[in-house]
Amino acid sequence: MEIVEFESWHLEHLHLQEAQSYMISYFTPEYGSLLEKAGPSFTALHQGTPKAAAGIVMCHPHRALAWALLSAMGPRHFLPVHRAVRAFLDRQTIRRIEANVDVSFQQGHRWIRALGFELEAARMRAYSPEGRDYSLYSRIYKEV
């Protein structure tokens, strides 16, 4: 697995896992460019093909929103992606990083907790553009 800086064109080649497939309609060059400029981010490549992209969107100097887009992958690829995301988050010194998970996506809830996030709001009703309910997690930098 090769970790490179995220570039907007990576979205064109990222085949999202089923749980995130509704996001495909947002994959425009403009959306990719916004993600690229919003804060630090990276892509995990396997043989030149994006398997995952992740990063943070800076809300202000002390708060950011984490994002991750993952392809369908088995444990062989997921473990290196998990380690890369964890290392990326561990390097951040932002006081508060938030993440949102679809309430019905149990694997997403397990993963976000494994990344060191804690549940703050179990259900934010009609949170997504499609009207899906999401949960709010946060990770607080310990040096605050």
mmCIF file of C-alpha atoms in Angstrom:
data_model
loop_
_atom_site.group_PDB
_atom_site.id
_atom_site.type_symbol
_atom_site.label_atom_id
_atom_site.label_comp_id
_atom_site.label_asym_id
_atom_site.label_seq_id
_atom_site.Cartn_x
_atom_site.Cartn_y
_atom_site.Cartn_z
ATOM 1 C CA MET A 1 0.000 0.000 0.000
ATOM 2 C CA GLU A 2 1.379 3.374 -1.021
ATOM 3 C CA ILE A 3 0.264 6.508 0.842
ATOM 4 C CA VAL A 4 0.263 9.681 -1.252
ATOM 5 C CA GLU A 5 -1.150 13.171 -0.919
ATOM 6 C CA PHE A 6 -4.807 13.264 -1.976
ATOM 7 C CA GLU A 7 -5.476 14.706 -5.424
ATOM 8 C CA SER A 8 -8.959 15.351 -6.767
ATOM 9 C CA TRP A 9 -8.563 12.910 -9.681
ATOM 10 C CA HIS A 10 -8.311 10.022 -7.179
ATOM 11 C CA LEU A 11 -12.091 10.193 -6.756
ATOM 12 C CA GLU A 12 -12.589 9.155 -10.387
ATOM 13 C CA HIS A 13 -10.848 5.834 -9.680
ATOM 14 C CA LEU A 14 -12.194 5.106 -6.198
ATOM 15 C CA HIS A 15 -14.898 2.421 -6.309
ATOM 16 C CA LEU A 16 -16.778 3.079 -3.079
ATOM 17 C CA GLN A 17 -17.961 0.417 -0.683
ATOM 18 C CA GLU A 18 -21.699 -0.176 -0.740
ATOM 19 C CA ALA A 19 -22.342 1.786 2.460
ATOM 20 C CA GLN A 20 -20.919 4.938 0.854
ATOM 21 C CA SER A 21 -22.112 4.362 -2.713
ATOM 22 C CA TYR A 22 -24.675 7.186 -2.433
ATOM 23 C CA MET A 23 -21.693 9.591 -2.407
ATOM 24 C CA ILE A 24 -20.775 8.817 -6.032
ATOM 25 C CA SER A 25 -23.120 11.518 -7.286
ATOM 26 C CA TYR A 26 -20.951 14.095 -5.479
ATOM 27 C CA PHE A 27 -17.743 12.969 -7.169
ATOM 28 C CA THR A 28 -17.276 15.945 -9.449
ATOM 29 C CA PRO A 29 -13.994 17.702 -10.210
ATOM 30 C CA GLU A 30 -15.236 20.619 -8.085
ATOM 31 C CA TYR A 31 -15.956 18.387 -5.081
ATOM 32 C CA GLY A 32 -12.549 16.738 -5.377
ATOM 33 C CA SER A 33 -10.903 20.145 -5.575
ATOM 34 C CA LEU A 34 -12.762 21.300 -2.458
ATOM 35 C CA LEU A 35 -11.576 18.232 -0.514
ATOM 36 C CA GLU A 36 -8.035 18.758 -1.762
ATOM 37 C CA LYS A 37 -7.981 22.352 -0.448
ATOM 38 C CA ALA A 38 -10.056 21.897 2.739
ATOM 39 C CA GLY A 39 -7.269 20.483 4.912
ATOM 40 C CA PRO A 40 -4.630 17.764 5.032
ATOM 41 C CA SER A 41 -5.596 14.552 3.253
ATOM 42 C CA PHE A 42 -4.152 11.433 1.655
ATOM 43 C CA THR A 43 -4.951 8.511 -0.609
ATOM 44 C CA ALA A 44 -4.007 4.865 -0.070
ATOM 45 C CA LEU A 45 -3.072 3.263 -3.396
ATOM 46 C CA HIS A 46 -2.677 -0.408 -4.228
ATOM 47 C CA GLN A 47 -0.892 -0.978 -7.521
ATOM 48 C CA GLY A 48 -1.784 2.577 -8.541
ATOM 49 C CA THR A 49 -5.511 2.209 -7.773
ATOM 50 C CA PRO A 50 -7.069 4.240 -4.935
ATOM 51 C CA LYS A 51 -8.403 1.978 -2.177
ATOM 52 C CA ALA A 52 -9.208 4.801 0.239
ATOM 53 C CA ALA A 53 -8.950 8.543 0.670
ATOM 54 C CA ALA A 54 -9.151 10.369 3.974
ATOM 55 C CA GLY A 55 -8.494 13.726 5.522
ATOM 56 C CA ILE A 56 -9.859 16.555 7.578
ATOM 57 C CA VAL A 57 -11.777 19.698 6.712
ATOM 58 C CA MET A 58 -10.664 22.618 8.828
ATOM 59 C CA CYS A 59 -13.632 24.409 10.419
ATOM 60 C CA HIS A 60 -11.400 26.783 12.399
ATOM 61 C CA PRO A 61 -7.892 26.457 13.897
ATOM 62 C CA HIS A 62 -9.086 24.263 16.780
ATOM 63 C CA ARG A 63 -11.796 22.149 15.127
ATOM 64 C CA ALA A 64 -11.933 19.899 12.066
ATOM 65 C CA LEU A 65 -14.236 17.341 10.500
ATOM 66 C CA ALA A 66 -12.690 14.004 9.522
ATOM 67 C CA TRP A 67 -13.731 12.287 6.298
ATOM 68 C CA ALA A 68 -12.929 8.933 4.747
ATOM 69 C CA LEU A 69 -13.994 7.331 1.489
ATOM 70 C CA LEU A 70 -13.274 3.615 1.217
ATOM 71 C CA SER A 71 -13.542 1.061 -1.535
ATOM 72 C CA ALA A 72 -14.867 -2.406 -0.859
ATOM 73 C CA MET A 73 -11.813 -4.265 0.425
ATOM 74 C CA GLY A 74 -10.928 -7.268 2.486
ATOM 75 C CA PRO A 75 -8.755 -7.349 5.602
ATOM 76 C CA ARG A 76 -5.591 -7.546 3.486
ATOM 77 C CA HIS A 77 -6.114 -3.958 2.336
ATOM 78 C CA PHE A 78 -8.199 -2.622 5.215
ATOM 79 C CA LEU A 79 -5.545 -3.124 7.898
ATOM 80 C CA PRO A 80 -2.939 -0.944 6.118
ATOM 81 C CA VAL A 81 -5.636 1.668 5.453
ATOM 82 C CA HIS A 82 -6.668 1.610 9.114
ATOM 83 C CA ARG A 83 -3.045 2.057 10.196
ATOM 84 C CA ALA A 84 -2.558 4.950 7.756
ATOM 85 C CA VAL A 85 -5.704 6.732 8.982
ATOM 86 C CA ARG A 86 -4.743 6.156 12.616
ATOM 87 C CA ALA A 87 -1.208 7.502 12.018
ATOM 88 C CA PHE A 88 -2.639 10.496 10.147
ATOM 89 C CA LEU A 89 -4.996 11.304 13.045
ATOM 90 C CA ASP A 90 -2.251 10.772 15.631
ATOM 91 C CA ARG A 91 -0.119 13.429 13.882
ATOM 92 C CA GLN A 92 -2.848 16.048 14.163
ATOM 93 C CA THR A 93 -2.705 18.537 17.032
ATOM 94 C CA ILE A 94 -6.092 20.116 16.413
ATOM 95 C CA ARG A 95 -8.023 20.337 19.664
ATOM 96 C CA ARG A 96 -11.206 18.705 18.335
ATOM 97 C CA ILE A 97 -11.769 16.430 15.345
ATOM 98 C CA GLU A 98 -15.322 15.330 14.628
ATOM 99 C CA ALA A 99 -16.611 12.488 12.478
ATOM 100 C CA ASN A 100 -20.105 11.475 11.404
ATOM 101 C CA VAL A 101 -21.300 7.901 10.821
ATOM 102 C CA ASP A 102 -24.591 6.732 9.315
ATOM 103 C CA VAL A 103 -26.559 5.327 12.267
ATOM 104 C CA SER A 104 -27.232 2.067 10.425
ATOM 105 C CA PHE A 105 -23.612 1.433 9.367
ATOM 106 C CA GLN A 106 -22.362 -0.783 12.223
ATOM 107 C CA GLN A 107 -18.930 -1.422 10.664
ATOM 108 C CA GLY A 108 -18.434 2.337 10.476
ATOM 109 C CA HIS A 109 -19.253 2.696 14.180
ATOM 110 C CA ARG A 110 -16.746 -0.036 15.094
ATOM 111 C CA TRP A 111 -14.058 1.535 12.958
ATOM 112 C CA ILE A 112 -14.514 5.097 14.216
ATOM 113 C CA ARG A 113 -14.230 3.868 17.826
ATOM 114 C CA ALA A 114 -11.086 1.897 16.894
ATOM 115 C CA LEU A 115 -9.658 5.190 15.603
ATOM 116 C CA GLY A 116 -10.058 6.744 19.057
ATOM 117 C CA PHE A 117 -13.316 8.643 18.604
ATOM 118 C CA GLU A 118 -16.030 8.788 21.273
ATOM 119 C CA LEU A 119 -19.766 8.968 20.650
ATOM 120 C CA GLU A 120 -21.274 12.370 21.443
ATOM 121 C CA ALA A 121 -24.677 12.236 19.758
ATOM 122 C CA ALA A 122 -26.280 8.904 18.948
ATOM 123 C CA ARG A 123 -28.705 10.313 16.379
ATOM 124 C CA MET A 124 -28.643 13.537 14.409
ATOM 125 C CA ARG A 125 -31.919 13.313 12.508
ATOM 126 C CA ALA A 126 -31.995 13.981 8.745
ATOM 127 C CA TYR A 127 -28.315 15.004 8.811
ATOM 128 C CA SER A 128 -27.248 14.005 5.296
ATOM 129 C CA PRO A 129 -28.437 15.595 2.031
ATOM 130 C CA GLU A 130 -30.492 12.417 1.447
ATOM 131 C CA GLY A 131 -32.122 12.745 4.866
ATOM 132 C CA ARG A 132 -30.165 9.928 6.545
ATOM 133 C CA ASP A 133 -29.659 9.982 10.306
ATOM 134 C CA TYR A 134 -26.048 10.130 11.503
ATOM 135 C CA SER A 135 -24.165 9.811 14.769
ATOM 136 C CA LEU A 136 -21.596 12.365 15.897
ATOM 137 C CA TYR A 137 -18.204 11.259 17.226
ATOM 138 C CA SER A 138 -15.286 13.350 18.410
ATOM 139 C CA ARG A 139 -11.632 12.896 19.187
ATOM 140 C CA ILE A 140 -10.055 15.438 21.528
ATOM 141 C CA TYR A 141 -6.332 16.112 21.369
ATOM 142 C CA LYS A 142 -4.987 15.166 24.794
ATOM 143 C CA GLU A 143 -2.639 18.174 25.162
ATOM 144 C CA VAL A 144 -5.502 20.662 25.497
#
